[in-house]
Amino acid sequence: MIRILTDSTADISIAEAHELGVSVVPLQVNFGDDHFQDGVDLSMERFYDMLAAAEKLPTTSQPSPDLFLAKFNEAKAAGDTLICLLLSAALSGTCQSAEIAKEEAEYDNIYIIDSKSASLGLDLMVRRALHDIQIGMCAAEIVTDLEAAREQLRLFAVPDTLKYLQKGGRLSAATAFAGGLLGIKPVLAVVDGKLAMADKARGLPGAYVAIFKQIDKVGGIDENWPVNIGYTGKRHGVEPFAHYVTNNLHLQQPHVAPIGTVIGTHAGPGACAIAFFSKEISAE
């Protein structure tokens, strides 16, 4: 039997993980001296309320190797193969914790894959792995497919405000202030596992157009796989994405879900995002 394990930044709820048969290891979210297990004792709704009220940005801590080791030992005892799809190693030490646990488990049938993504993107990787299992792929074939697929995984986001990017040191205070006055909206992307600025535009409508151009630039959306659309905090700004996917590209209705703590910490409440597999690897 092949098992799938991911971490809480995939933003898969406890109930949905149980329904899908996926194990989830939580990261820790820290607001000063208050520590929470992401997705376990800190809901997304509460997180965004706390984020809006916080003077300093929260931090996140990777899961301990012991949390992974418990899951690895379960798979070992059952003689199962375990495929771990985890948050980008460029954003967190989560993969490192899993590698330490694998050494301690002394079990070869554990595959650890750096998704090079987070949130909506990581969720797509998990669902692709489940699809691969369903169609009868062996573990080696699934790993090969996932490692190729992550190179075509795209995630673009538009924050509602530049304040959180400035707080996190990703924009200078002067740039954030000027951008706020001019109504500039940055277009963020996850590139090589890191959060990067892909473009910028005047106002939210301009940001949507910029993302649609980015979609064309990477070869368009691969219609063989689902599209994820997400938002931080209250549902906001996802309708233009959904309209573009269904009416302009004539693809199936995308999956809409809230975005969790990792990207949410930097983007802040009110951001919207889209994740998908592109048809071809961009030449960037």
JSON list of C-alpha atoms in Angstrom, two decimals, residues 53-206:
[
{"chain": "A", "resi": 53, "resn": "ALA", "atom": "CA", "xyz": [-4.40, 42.79, 15.05]},
{"chain": "A", "resi": 54, "resn": "ALA", "atom": "CA", "xyz": [-0.69, 41.90, 15.37]},
{"chain": "A", "resi": 55, "resn": "GLU", "atom": "CA", "xyz": [1.95, 44.62, 15.55]},
{"chain": "A", "resi": 56, "resn": "LYS", "atom": "CA", "xyz": [4.63, 42.12, 14.48]},
{"chain": "A", "resi": 57, "resn": "LEU", "atom": "CA", "xyz": [4.26, 39.37, 11.93]},
{"chain": "A", "resi": 58, "resn": "PRO", "atom": "CA", "xyz": [3.92, 35.86, 13.35]},
{"chain": "A", "resi": 59, "resn": "THR", "atom": "CA", "xyz": [6.61, 33.29, 12.67]},
{"chain": "A", "resi": 60, "resn": "THR", "atom": "CA", "xyz": [6.26, 29.66, 11.71]},
{"chain": "A", "resi": 61, "resn": "SER", "atom": "CA", "xyz": [8.31, 26.72, 12.96]},
{"chain": "A", "resi": 62, "resn": "GLN", "atom": "CA", "xyz": [8.91, 23.49, 11.10]},
{"chain": "A", "resi": 63, "resn": "PRO", "atom": "CA", "xyz": [7.55, 20.24, 12.55]},
{"chain": "A", "resi": 64, "resn": "SER", "atom": "CA", "xyz": [9.96, 18.34, 14.74]},
{"chain": "A", "resi": 65, "resn": "PRO", "atom": "CA", "xyz": [11.55, 15.16, 13.34]},
{"chain": "A", "resi": 66, "resn": "ASP", "atom": "CA", "xyz": [9.66, 13.24, 16.03]},
{"chain": "A", "resi": 67, "resn": "LEU", "atom": "CA", "xyz": [6.32, 14.15, 14.43]},
{"chain": "A", "resi": 68, "resn": "PHE", "atom": "CA", "xyz": [7.48, 12.68, 11.15]},
{"chain": "A", "resi": 69, "resn": "LEU", "atom": "CA", "xyz": [9.12, 9.70, 12.83]},
{"chain": "A", "resi": 70, "resn": "ALA", "atom": "CA", "xyz": [5.81, 8.62, 14.35]},
{"chain": "A", "resi": 71, "resn": "LYS", "atom": "CA", "xyz": [4.22, 8.52, 10.88]},
{"chain": "A", "resi": 72, "resn": "PHE", "atom": "CA", "xyz": [7.26, 6.82, 9.35]},
{"chain": "A", "resi": 73, "resn": "ASN", "atom": "CA", "xyz": [7.25, 4.09, 11.99]},
{"chain": "A", "resi": 74, "resn": "GLU", "atom": "CA", "xyz": [3.56, 3.45, 11.35]},
{"chain": "A", "resi": 75, "resn": "ALA", "atom": "CA", "xyz": [4.27, 2.90, 7.65]},
{"chain": "A", "resi": 76, "resn": "LYS", "atom": "CA", "xyz": [7.28, 0.73, 8.46]},
{"chain": "A", "resi": 77, "resn": "ALA", "atom": "CA", "xyz": [5.29, -1.48, 10.84]},
{"chain": "A", "resi": 78, "resn": "ALA", "atom": "CA", "xyz": [2.62, -1.97, 8.16]},
{"chain": "A", "resi": 79, "resn": "GLY", "atom": "CA", "xyz": [5.17, -2.58, 5.40]},
{"chain": "A", "resi": 80, "resn": "ASP", "atom": "CA", "xyz": [3.68, 0.33, 3.41]},
{"chain": "A", "resi": 81, "resn": "THR", "atom": "CA", "xyz": [5.42, 2.82, 1.13]},
{"chain": "A", "resi": 82, "resn": "LEU", "atom": "CA", "xyz": [5.18, 6.46, 2.20]},
{"chain": "A", "resi": 83, "resn": "ILE", "atom": "CA", "xyz": [5.39, 9.44, -0.18]},
{"chain": "A", "resi": 84, "resn": "CYS", "atom": "CA", "xyz": [5.87, 12.76, 1.61]},
{"chain": "A", "resi": 85, "resn": "LEU", "atom": "CA", "xyz": [4.95, 15.94, -0.27]},
{"chain": "A", "resi": 86, "resn": "LEU", "atom": "CA", "xyz": [6.15, 18.92, 1.70]},
{"chain": "A", "resi": 87, "resn": "LEU", "atom": "CA", "xyz": [6.40, 22.69, 1.80]},
{"chain": "A", "resi": 88, "resn": "SER", "atom": "CA", "xyz": [9.19, 24.25, -0.25]},
{"chain": "A", "resi": 89, "resn": "ALA", "atom": "CA", "xyz": [12.58, 23.73, 1.35]},
{"chain": "A", "resi": 90, "resn": "ALA", "atom": "CA", "xyz": [13.41, 27.33, 0.41]},
{"chain": "A", "resi": 91, "resn": "LEU", "atom": "CA", "xyz": [10.64, 28.54, 2.73]},
{"chain": "A", "resi": 92, "resn": "SER", "atom": "CA", "xyz": [10.99, 26.14, 5.64]},
{"chain": "A", "resi": 93, "resn": "GLY", "atom": "CA", "xyz": [13.09, 23.42, 7.24]},
{"chain": "A", "resi": 94, "resn": "THR", "atom": "CA", "xyz": [10.15, 21.00, 7.06]},
{"chain": "A", "resi": 95, "resn": "CYS", "atom": "CA", "xyz": [11.86, 18.79, 4.46]},
{"chain": "A", "resi": 96, "resn": "GLN", "atom": "CA", "xyz": [14.99, 18.73, 6.62]},
{"chain": "A", "resi": 97, "resn": "SER", "atom": "CA", "xyz": [13.01, 17.50, 9.62]},
{"chain": "A", "resi": 98, "resn": "ALA", "atom": "CA", "xyz": [11.52, 14.74, 7.47]},
{"chain": "A", "resi": 99, "resn": "GLU", "atom": "CA", "xyz": [14.98, 13.70, 6.22]},
{"chain": "A", "resi": 100, "resn": "ILE", "atom": "CA", "xyz": [16.26, 13.45, 9.80]},
{"chain": "A", "resi": 101, "resn": "ALA", "atom": "CA", "xyz": [13.27, 11.29, 10.72]},
{"chain": "A", "resi": 102, "resn": "LYS", "atom": "CA", "xyz": [13.83, 9.06, 7.71]},
{"chain": "A", "resi": 103, "resn": "GLU", "atom": "CA", "xyz": [17.39, 8.35, 8.84]},
{"chain": "A", "resi": 104, "resn": "GLU", "atom": "CA", "xyz": [16.13, 7.46, 12.30]},
{"chain": "A", "resi": 105, "resn": "ALA", "atom": "CA", "xyz": [13.38, 5.23, 10.91]},
{"chain": "A", "resi": 106, "resn": "GLU", "atom": "CA", "xyz": [15.90, 3.20, 8.90]},
{"chain": "A", "resi": 107, "resn": "TYR", "atom": "CA", "xyz": [13.26, 2.36, 6.31]},
{"chain": "A", "resi": 108, "resn": "ASP", "atom": "CA", "xyz": [13.90, 2.60, 2.58]},
{"chain": "A", "resi": 109, "resn": "ASN", "atom": "CA", "xyz": [10.30, 2.85, 1.40]},
{"chain": "A", "resi": 110, "resn": "ILE", "atom": "CA", "xyz": [9.97, 6.53, 2.29]},
{"chain": "A", "resi": 111, "resn": "TYR", "atom": "CA", "xyz": [10.15, 9.16, -0.45]},
{"chain": "A", "resi": 112, "resn": "ILE", "atom": "CA", "xyz": [10.50, 12.82, 0.54]},
{"chain": "A", "resi": 113, "resn": "ILE", "atom": "CA", "xyz": [9.59, 15.32, -2.17]},
{"chain": "A", "resi": 114, "resn": "ASP", "atom": "CA", "xyz": [10.17, 19.06, -1.93]},
{"chain": "A", "resi": 115, "resn": "SER", "atom": "CA", "xyz": [7.09, 20.47, -3.65]},
{"chain": "A", "resi": 116, "resn": "LYS", "atom": "CA", "xyz": [8.85, 23.79, -4.31]},
{"chain": "A", "resi": 117, "resn": "SER", "atom": "CA", "xyz": [5.48, 25.32, -3.50]},
{"chain": "A", "resi": 118, "resn": "ALA", "atom": "CA", "xyz": [2.99, 25.93, -0.69]},
{"chain": "A", "resi": 119, "resn": "SER", "atom": "CA", "xyz": [-0.72, 26.17, 0.01]},
{"chain": "A", "resi": 120, "resn": "LEU", "atom": "CA", "xyz": [-2.75, 25.89, -3.22]},
{"chain": "A", "resi": 121, "resn": "GLY", "atom": "CA", "xyz": [0.27, 24.50, -5.09]},
{"chain": "A", "resi": 122, "resn": "LEU", "atom": "CA", "xyz": [1.11, 21.88, -2.49]},
{"chain": "A", "resi": 123, "resn": "ASP", "atom": "CA", "xyz": [-2.53, 20.83, -2.43]},
{"chain": "A", "resi": 124, "resn": "LEU", "atom": "CA", "xyz": [-2.41, 20.25, -6.21]},
{"chain": "A", "resi": 125, "resn": "MET", "atom": "CA", "xyz": [0.66, 18.04, -5.77]},
{"chain": "A", "resi": 126, "resn": "VAL", "atom": "CA", "xyz": [-1.08, 15.97, -3.10]},
{"chain": "A", "resi": 127, "resn": "ARG", "atom": "CA", "xyz": [-4.15, 15.48, -5.30]},
{"chain": "A", "resi": 128, "resn": "ARG", "atom": "CA", "xyz": [-1.96, 14.53, -8.25]},
{"chain": "A", "resi": 129, "resn": "ALA", "atom": "CA", "xyz": [-0.26, 11.88, -6.10]},
{"chain": "A", "resi": 130, "resn": "LEU", "atom": "CA", "xyz": [-3.66, 10.48, -5.08]},
{"chain": "A", "resi": 131, "resn": "HIS", "atom": "CA", "xyz": [-4.69, 10.37, -8.74]},
{"chain": "A", "resi": 132, "resn": "ASP", "atom": "CA", "xyz": [-1.48, 8.51, -9.63]},
{"chain": "A", "resi": 133, "resn": "ILE", "atom": "CA", "xyz": [-2.21, 5.93, -6.94]},
{"chain": "A", "resi": 134, "resn": "GLN", "atom": "CA", "xyz": [-5.77, 5.54, -8.20]},
{"chain": "A", "resi": 135, "resn": "ILE", "atom": "CA", "xyz": [-4.66, 4.74, -11.75]},
{"chain": "A", "resi": 136, "resn": "GLY", "atom": "CA", "xyz": [-2.26, 2.10, -10.49]},
{"chain": "A", "resi": 137, "resn": "MET", "atom": "CA", "xyz": [1.17, 3.73, -10.69]},
{"chain": "A", "resi": 138, "resn": "CYS", "atom": "CA", "xyz": [3.90, 2.21, -8.54]},
{"chain": "A", "resi": 139, "resn": "ALA", "atom": "CA", "xyz": [5.77, 4.36, -6.02]},
{"chain": "A", "resi": 140, "resn": "ALA", "atom": "CA", "xyz": [8.78, 4.96, -8.29]},
{"chain": "A", "resi": 141, "resn": "GLU", "atom": "CA", "xyz": [6.51, 6.06, -11.14]},
{"chain": "A", "resi": 142, "resn": "ILE", "atom": "CA", "xyz": [4.59, 8.40, -8.85]},
{"chain": "A", "resi": 143, "resn": "VAL", "atom": "CA", "xyz": [7.78, 10.01, -7.55]},
{"chain": "A", "resi": 144, "resn": "THR", "atom": "CA", "xyz": [9.06, 10.51, -11.11]},
{"chain": "A", "resi": 145, "resn": "ASP", "atom": "CA", "xyz": [5.75, 12.07, -12.15]},
{"chain": "A", "resi": 146, "resn": "LEU", "atom": "CA", "xyz": [5.64, 14.40, -9.14]},
{"chain": "A", "resi": 147, "resn": "GLU", "atom": "CA", "xyz": [9.22, 15.56, -9.55]},
{"chain": "A", "resi": 148, "resn": "ALA", "atom": "CA", "xyz": [8.48, 16.44, -13.18]},
{"chain": "A", "resi": 149, "resn": "ALA", "atom": "CA", "xyz": [5.12, 18.02, -12.34]},
{"chain": "A", "resi": 150, "resn": "ARG", "atom": "CA", "xyz": [6.53, 20.41, -9.75]},
{"chain": "A", "resi": 151, "resn": "GLU", "atom": "CA", "xyz": [8.53, 22.11, -12.52]},
{"chain": "A", "resi": 152, "resn": "GLN", "atom": "CA", "xyz": [5.23, 22.99, -14.18]},
{"chain": "A", "resi": 153, "resn": "LEU", "atom": "CA", "xyz": [3.45, 24.00, -10.98]},
{"chain": "A", "resi": 154, "resn": "ARG", "atom": "CA", "xyz": [2.54, 27.71, -10.94]},
{"chain": "A", "resi": 155, "resn": "LEU", "atom": "CA", "xyz": [1.18, 29.89, -8.18]},
{"chain": "A", "resi": 156, "resn": "PHE", "atom": "CA", "xyz": [0.37, 33.60, -8.59]},
{"chain": "A", "resi": 157, "resn": "ALA", "atom": "CA", "xyz": [-1.12, 35.87, -5.93]},
{"chain": "A", "resi": 158, "resn": "VAL", "atom": "CA", "xyz": [-2.23, 39.49, -5.52]},
{"chain": "A", "resi": 159, "resn": "PRO", "atom": "CA", "xyz": [-2.19, 40.99, -2.01]},
{"chain": "A", "resi": 160, "resn": "ASP", "atom": "CA", "xyz": [-4.85, 43.51, -0.99]},
{"chain": "A", "resi": 161, "resn": "THR", "atom": "CA", "xyz": [-2.27, 45.72, 0.73]},
{"chain": "A", "resi": 162, "resn": "LEU", "atom": "CA", "xyz": [1.50, 46.13, 0.67]},
{"chain": "A", "resi": 163, "resn": "LYS", "atom": "CA", "xyz": [1.63, 46.50, 4.47]},
{"chain": "A", "resi": 164, "resn": "TYR", "atom": "CA", "xyz": [2.43, 42.87, 5.23]},
{"chain": "A", "resi": 165, "resn": "LEU", "atom": "CA", "xyz": [5.12, 42.63, 2.56]},
{"chain": "A", "resi": 166, "resn": "GLN", "atom": "CA", "xyz": [6.69, 45.72, 4.11]},
{"chain": "A", "resi": 167, "resn": "LYS", "atom": "CA", "xyz": [6.40, 44.30, 7.65]},
{"chain": "A", "resi": 168, "resn": "GLY", "atom": "CA", "xyz": [8.08, 41.11, 6.50]},
{"chain": "A", "resi": 169, "resn": "GLY", "atom": "CA", "xyz": [10.98, 42.98, 4.95]},
{"chain": "A", "resi": 170, "resn": "ARG", "atom": "CA", "xyz": [10.08, 42.09, 1.36]},
{"chain": "A", "resi": 171, "resn": "LEU", "atom": "CA", "xyz": [9.35, 45.73, 0.47]},
{"chain": "A", "resi": 172, "resn": "SER", "atom": "CA", "xyz": [10.87, 48.91, 1.84]},
{"chain": "A", "resi": 173, "resn": "ALA", "atom": "CA", "xyz": [8.60, 51.21, 3.84]},
{"chain": "A", "resi": 174, "resn": "ALA", "atom": "CA", "xyz": [9.01, 53.93, 1.19]},
{"chain": "A", "resi": 175, "resn": "THR", "atom": "CA", "xyz": [8.05, 51.57, -1.65]},
{"chain": "A", "resi": 176, "resn": "ALA", "atom": "CA", "xyz": [5.04, 50.28, 0.27]},
{"chain": "A", "resi": 177, "resn": "PHE", "atom": "CA", "xyz": [3.89, 53.82, 1.07]},
{"chain": "A", "resi": 178, "resn": "ALA", "atom": "CA", "xyz": [4.31, 55.01, -2.52]},
{"chain": "A", "resi": 179, "resn": "GLY", "atom": "CA", "xyz": [2.61, 51.90, -3.86]},
{"chain": "A", "resi": 180, "resn": "GLY", "atom": "CA", "xyz": [-0.30, 52.47, -1.53]},
{"chain": "A", "resi": 181, "resn": "LEU", "atom": "CA", "xyz": [-0.71, 56.05, -2.73]},
{"chain": "A", "resi": 182, "resn": "LEU", "atom": "CA", "xyz": [-0.54, 55.03, -6.39]},
{"chain": "A", "resi": 183, "resn": "GLY", "atom": "CA", "xyz": [-2.76, 51.99, -5.97]},
{"chain": "A", "resi": 184, "resn": "ILE", "atom": "CA", "xyz": [0.01, 49.66, -7.11]},
{"chain": "A", "resi": 185, "resn": "LYS", "atom": "CA", "xyz": [-0.73, 45.96, -6.74]},
{"chain": "A", "resi": 186, "resn": "PRO", "atom": "CA", "xyz": [2.23, 43.59, -6.80]},
{"chain": "A", "resi": 187, "resn": "VAL", "atom": "CA", "xyz": [1.80, 40.23, -8.50]},
{"chain": "A", "resi": 188, "resn": "LEU", "atom": "CA", "xyz": [3.55, 37.59, -6.43]},
{"chain": "A", "resi": 189, "resn": "ALA", "atom": "CA", "xyz": [4.68, 34.18, -7.64]},
{"chain": "A", "resi": 190, "resn": "VAL", "atom": "CA", "xyz": [6.35, 31.14, -6.14]},
{"chain": "A", "resi": 191, "resn": "VAL", "atom": "CA", "xyz": [9.50, 30.71, -8.22]},
{"chain": "A", "resi": 192, "resn": "ASP", "atom": "CA", "xyz": [12.00, 27.93, -7.47]},
{"chain": "A", "resi": 193, "resn": "GLY", "atom": "CA", "xyz": [10.26, 27.49, -4.15]},
{"chain": "A", "resi": 194, "resn": "LYS", "atom": "CA", "xyz": [10.59, 31.14, -3.11]},
{"chain": "A", "resi": 195, "resn": "LEU", "atom": "CA", "xyz": [8.08, 34.00, -2.95]},
{"chain": "A", "resi": 196, "resn": "ALA", "atom": "CA", "xyz": [9.02, 36.52, -5.64]},
{"chain": "A", "resi": 197, "resn": "MET", "atom": "CA", "xyz": [7.61, 39.59, -7.38]},
{"chain": "A", "resi": 198, "resn": "ALA", "atom": "CA", "xyz": [6.45, 38.57, -10.88]},
{"chain": "A", "resi": 199, "resn": "ASP", "atom": "CA", "xyz": [4.92, 41.87, -11.94]},
{"chain": "A", "resi": 200, "resn": "LYS", "atom": "CA", "xyz": [3.06, 44.93, -10.67]},
{"chain": "A", "resi": 201, "resn": "ALA", "atom": "CA", "xyz": [0.00, 46.75, -11.90]},
{"chain": "A", "resi": 202, "resn": "ARG", "atom": "CA", "xyz": [-2.21, 49.75, -11.23]},
{"chain": "A", "resi": 203, "resn": "GLY", "atom": "CA", "xyz": [-5.22, 48.58, -9.24]},
{"chain": "A", "resi": 204, "resn": "LEU", "atom": "CA", "xyz": [-6.78, 45.15, -8.85]},
{"chain": "A", "resi": 205, "resn": "PRO", "atom": "CA", "xyz": [-8.16, 44.93, -12.42]},
{"chain": "A", "resi": 206, "resn": "GLY", "atom": "CA", "xyz": [-4.66, 45.59, -13.75]}
]
